[in-house]
């Protein structure tokens, strides 16, 4: 389990993390989201004992990272897919890590197979693509068979097939009872992968919950096409709706198709299309973070 409680960190005049609190339970994949500069990386570094907080708590399995008896076998972390010696072969890189972390030697081949690199185990890392480096970093995190995983942008550099593989991979880790915290900017993929999201901005928590719960808290949109678009836009605006143009269509925020249809019918306006649009995680994210910026 990961627990962040009233966490605060300041760099000079910049409040990087400001009273942040959230938890990640075993068996759950939690997306950690926020715009650039929101405080995500600082929070992850505090969790892993790389940065000291000014106040608050950031614990893993009930302890600060530096207090864990066998951190390598309790927490697997990927902050960036680097730190590999380009001349070293992948299997040898993992052997060194396993020996240093007191992980079983057999775990090297096991994790290589799990991330799909068994065929490239004898290749030098300098010849790896960015996507292969991401897989090797994930293998490194799994060497000690940890119950907690903290991953920063693991989809970076993966092709569409790799991203789909990562989605299934993260779900399988949670199904084994691990707590998985994953930071990502690929919102469409996060939406298909995680059980819940933690959204922060300017170091503060702005939302924490399941994607479905967050979507229910946001008004829907309707796409409408009419040969009398200007007149329809005026009627919708008069009714209090925010209308934007999307090519030949109008996007009506906070409306239902039934209400838009009623407004058009009352003015004898012709409609060629009337389509409710499903709210996406991206809509929720932009709405929450833009409101915090105002």
mmCIF file of C-alpha atoms in Angstrom, residues 146-286:
data_model
loop_
_atom_site.group_PDB
_atom_site.id
_atom_site.type_symbol
_atom_site.label_atom_id
_atom_site.label_comp_id
_atom_site.label_asym_id
_atom_site.label_seq_id
_atom_site.Cartn_x
_atom_site.Cartn_y
_atom_site.Cartn_z
ATOM 1 C CA UNK A 146 7.839 -6.397 -5.170
ATOM 2 C CA UNK A 147 4.308 -5.878 -3.883
ATOM 3 C CA UNK A 148 4.384 -2.164 -4.808
ATOM 4 C CA UNK A 149 5.262 -0.664 -8.193
ATOM 5 C CA UNK A 150 5.868 3.032 -8.921
ATOM 6 C CA UNK A 151 6.181 3.769 -12.636
ATOM 7 C CA UNK A 152 6.796 7.165 -14.239
ATOM 8 C CA UNK A 153 5.730 7.380 -17.914
ATOM 9 C CA UNK A 154 6.193 3.657 -18.710
ATOM 10 C CA UNK A 155 4.409 4.063 -22.079
ATOM 11 C CA UNK A 156 6.990 6.551 -23.365
ATOM 12 C CA UNK A 157 8.570 5.220 -26.565
ATOM 13 C CA UNK A 158 6.221 2.250 -26.963
ATOM 14 C CA UNK A 159 4.506 1.625 -30.298
ATOM 15 C CA UNK A 160 0.733 0.866 -30.408
ATOM 16 C CA UNK A 161 1.347 -2.851 -29.933
ATOM 17 C CA UNK A 162 3.659 -2.118 -27.007
ATOM 18 C CA UNK A 163 1.120 0.182 -25.397
ATOM 19 C CA UNK A 164 -1.534 -2.512 -25.605
ATOM 20 C CA UNK A 165 0.951 -4.979 -24.110
ATOM 21 C CA UNK A 166 1.674 -2.530 -21.271
ATOM 22 C CA UNK A 167 -2.031 -2.170 -20.546
ATOM 23 C CA UNK A 168 -2.453 -5.927 -20.104
ATOM 24 C CA UNK A 169 0.835 -6.111 -18.196
ATOM 25 C CA UNK A 170 -0.218 -3.537 -15.596
ATOM 26 C CA UNK A 171 -3.598 -5.194 -15.160
ATOM 27 C CA UNK A 172 -1.887 -8.548 -14.593
ATOM 28 C CA UNK A 173 0.354 -7.021 -11.919
ATOM 29 C CA UNK A 174 -2.662 -5.670 -10.048
ATOM 30 C CA UNK A 175 -4.450 -9.002 -10.408
ATOM 31 C CA UNK A 176 -1.553 -10.552 -8.474
ATOM 32 C CA UNK A 177 -2.356 -8.227 -5.562
ATOM 33 C CA UNK A 178 0.284 -5.553 -6.210
ATOM 34 C CA UNK A 179 -0.347 -1.851 -5.688
ATOM 35 C CA UNK A 180 0.560 -0.005 -8.911
ATOM 36 C CA UNK A 181 0.992 3.767 -9.176
ATOM 37 C CA UNK A 182 1.596 4.900 -12.751
ATOM 38 C CA UNK A 183 2.246 8.427 -13.978
ATOM 39 C CA UNK A 184 1.391 9.077 -17.626
ATOM 40 C CA UNK A 185 0.479 11.760 -20.151
ATOM 41 C CA UNK A 186 -1.217 9.221 -22.451
ATOM 42 C CA UNK A 187 -4.724 9.873 -21.139
ATOM 43 C CA UNK A 188 -6.523 7.689 -23.661
ATOM 44 C CA UNK A 189 -4.455 4.728 -22.524
ATOM 45 C CA UNK A 190 -4.801 5.570 -18.827
ATOM 46 C CA UNK A 191 -8.571 5.516 -19.319
ATOM 47 C CA UNK A 192 -8.423 1.908 -20.528
ATOM 48 C CA UNK A 193 -5.971 0.700 -17.888
ATOM 49 C CA UNK A 194 -6.439 2.126 -14.411
ATOM 50 C CA UNK A 195 -8.978 1.507 -11.659
ATOM 51 C CA UNK A 196 -8.873 5.097 -10.469
ATOM 52 C CA UNK A 197 -6.965 8.318 -10.988
ATOM 53 C CA UNK A 198 -5.279 10.905 -8.802
ATOM 54 C CA UNK A 199 -5.199 14.292 -10.554
ATOM 55 C CA UNK A 200 -3.018 17.075 -9.186
ATOM 56 C CA UNK A 201 -2.229 20.612 -10.255
ATOM 57 C CA UNK A 202 0.148 23.141 -8.699
ATOM 58 C CA UNK A 203 1.009 20.544 -6.066
ATOM 59 C CA UNK A 204 -2.580 20.154 -4.892
ATOM 60 C CA UNK A 205 -5.052 17.319 -5.243
ATOM 61 C CA UNK A 206 -7.912 18.275 -7.570
ATOM 62 C CA UNK A 207 -9.573 14.854 -7.952
ATOM 63 C CA UNK A 208 -9.261 11.261 -6.767
ATOM 64 C CA UNK A 209 -11.666 8.531 -7.771
ATOM 65 C CA UNK A 210 -12.750 6.131 -10.463
ATOM 66 C CA UNK A 211 -12.920 7.471 -13.995
ATOM 67 C CA UNK A 212 -16.642 6.732 -14.147
ATOM 68 C CA UNK A 213 -17.280 8.743 -10.977
ATOM 69 C CA UNK A 214 -15.299 11.677 -12.343
ATOM 70 C CA UNK A 215 -17.146 11.526 -15.651
ATOM 71 C CA UNK A 216 -20.506 11.610 -13.892
ATOM 72 C CA UNK A 217 -19.491 14.896 -12.294
ATOM 73 C CA UNK A 218 -18.971 16.552 -15.683
ATOM 74 C CA UNK A 219 -21.684 17.871 -17.959
ATOM 75 C CA UNK A 220 -22.013 16.201 -21.332
ATOM 76 C CA UNK A 221 -21.687 17.659 -24.799
ATOM 77 C CA UNK A 222 -23.811 17.394 -27.925
ATOM 78 C CA UNK A 223 -22.638 17.636 -31.532
ATOM 79 C CA UNK A 224 -25.215 19.233 -33.815
ATOM 80 C CA UNK A 225 -25.163 20.057 -37.528
ATOM 81 C CA UNK A 226 -27.709 22.391 -39.087
ATOM 82 C CA UNK A 227 -27.948 24.370 -42.320
ATOM 83 C CA UNK A 228 -29.164 27.191 -40.053
ATOM 84 C CA UNK A 229 -26.206 26.953 -37.705
ATOM 85 C CA UNK A 230 -25.943 30.677 -36.937
ATOM 86 C CA UNK A 231 -29.573 30.961 -35.891
ATOM 87 C CA UNK A 232 -29.328 27.769 -33.847
ATOM 88 C CA UNK A 233 -26.170 28.990 -32.112
ATOM 89 C CA UNK A 234 -27.946 32.195 -31.096
ATOM 90 C CA UNK A 235 -30.921 30.248 -29.707
ATOM 91 C CA UNK A 236 -28.664 27.885 -27.748
ATOM 92 C CA UNK A 237 -26.600 30.743 -26.335
ATOM 93 C CA UNK A 238 -29.794 32.543 -25.312
ATOM 94 C CA UNK A 239 -30.808 29.367 -23.454
ATOM 95 C CA UNK A 240 -27.560 29.557 -21.473
ATOM 96 C CA UNK A 241 -25.450 26.937 -23.244
ATOM 97 C CA UNK A 242 -21.794 27.373 -24.228
ATOM 98 C CA UNK A 243 -21.461 26.690 -27.954
ATOM 99 C CA UNK A 244 -18.224 26.236 -29.900
ATOM 100 C CA UNK A 245 -17.633 25.497 -33.571
ATOM 101 C CA UNK A 246 -16.078 22.248 -34.764
ATOM 102 C CA UNK A 247 -15.885 22.498 -38.531
ATOM 103 C CA UNK A 248 -19.424 22.413 -39.851
ATOM 104 C CA UNK A 249 -20.765 21.275 -36.491
ATOM 105 C CA UNK A 250 -21.617 23.020 -33.252
ATOM 106 C CA UNK A 251 -20.517 21.541 -29.907
ATOM 107 C CA UNK A 252 -22.952 22.339 -27.114
ATOM 108 C CA UNK A 253 -21.584 21.964 -23.579
ATOM 109 C CA UNK A 254 -23.790 20.988 -20.657
ATOM 110 C CA UNK A 255 -26.707 19.950 -22.866
ATOM 111 C CA UNK A 256 -28.622 16.816 -23.772
ATOM 112 C CA UNK A 257 -29.647 15.928 -27.330
ATOM 113 C CA UNK A 258 -33.290 16.107 -26.266
ATOM 114 C CA UNK A 259 -32.919 19.695 -25.027
ATOM 115 C CA UNK A 260 -31.042 20.820 -28.152
ATOM 116 C CA UNK A 261 -33.709 19.172 -30.294
ATOM 117 C CA UNK A 262 -36.468 20.951 -28.393
ATOM 118 C CA UNK A 263 -34.795 24.342 -28.861
ATOM 119 C CA UNK A 264 -34.362 23.719 -32.585
ATOM 120 C CA UNK A 265 -37.959 22.511 -32.993
ATOM 121 C CA UNK A 266 -39.410 25.505 -31.149
ATOM 122 C CA UNK A 267 -37.790 27.789 -33.748
ATOM 123 C CA UNK A 268 -38.488 25.477 -36.733
ATOM 124 C CA UNK A 269 -34.751 25.006 -37.330
ATOM 125 C CA UNK A 270 -33.614 22.040 -39.413
ATOM 126 C CA UNK A 271 -31.111 19.570 -37.961
ATOM 127 C CA UNK A 272 -28.931 17.234 -40.017
ATOM 128 C CA UNK A 273 -27.131 15.663 -37.055
ATOM 129 C CA UNK A 274 -27.744 15.492 -33.327
ATOM 130 C CA UNK A 275 -25.234 13.292 -31.480
ATOM 131 C CA UNK A 276 -24.461 13.077 -27.753
ATOM 132 C CA UNK A 277 -20.694 12.862 -27.167
ATOM 133 C CA UNK A 278 -19.297 10.536 -24.514
ATOM 134 C CA UNK A 279 -17.208 12.330 -21.918
ATOM 135 C CA UNK A 280 -13.555 11.277 -22.083
ATOM 136 C CA UNK A 281 -10.921 11.326 -19.346
ATOM 137 C CA UNK A 282 -9.168 14.041 -21.355
ATOM 138 C CA UNK A 283 -12.266 16.257 -21.026
ATOM 139 C CA UNK A 284 -12.345 15.743 -17.257
ATOM 140 C CA UNK A 285 -8.591 16.305 -16.915
ATOM 141 C CA UNK A 286 -8.544 19.543 -18.931
#
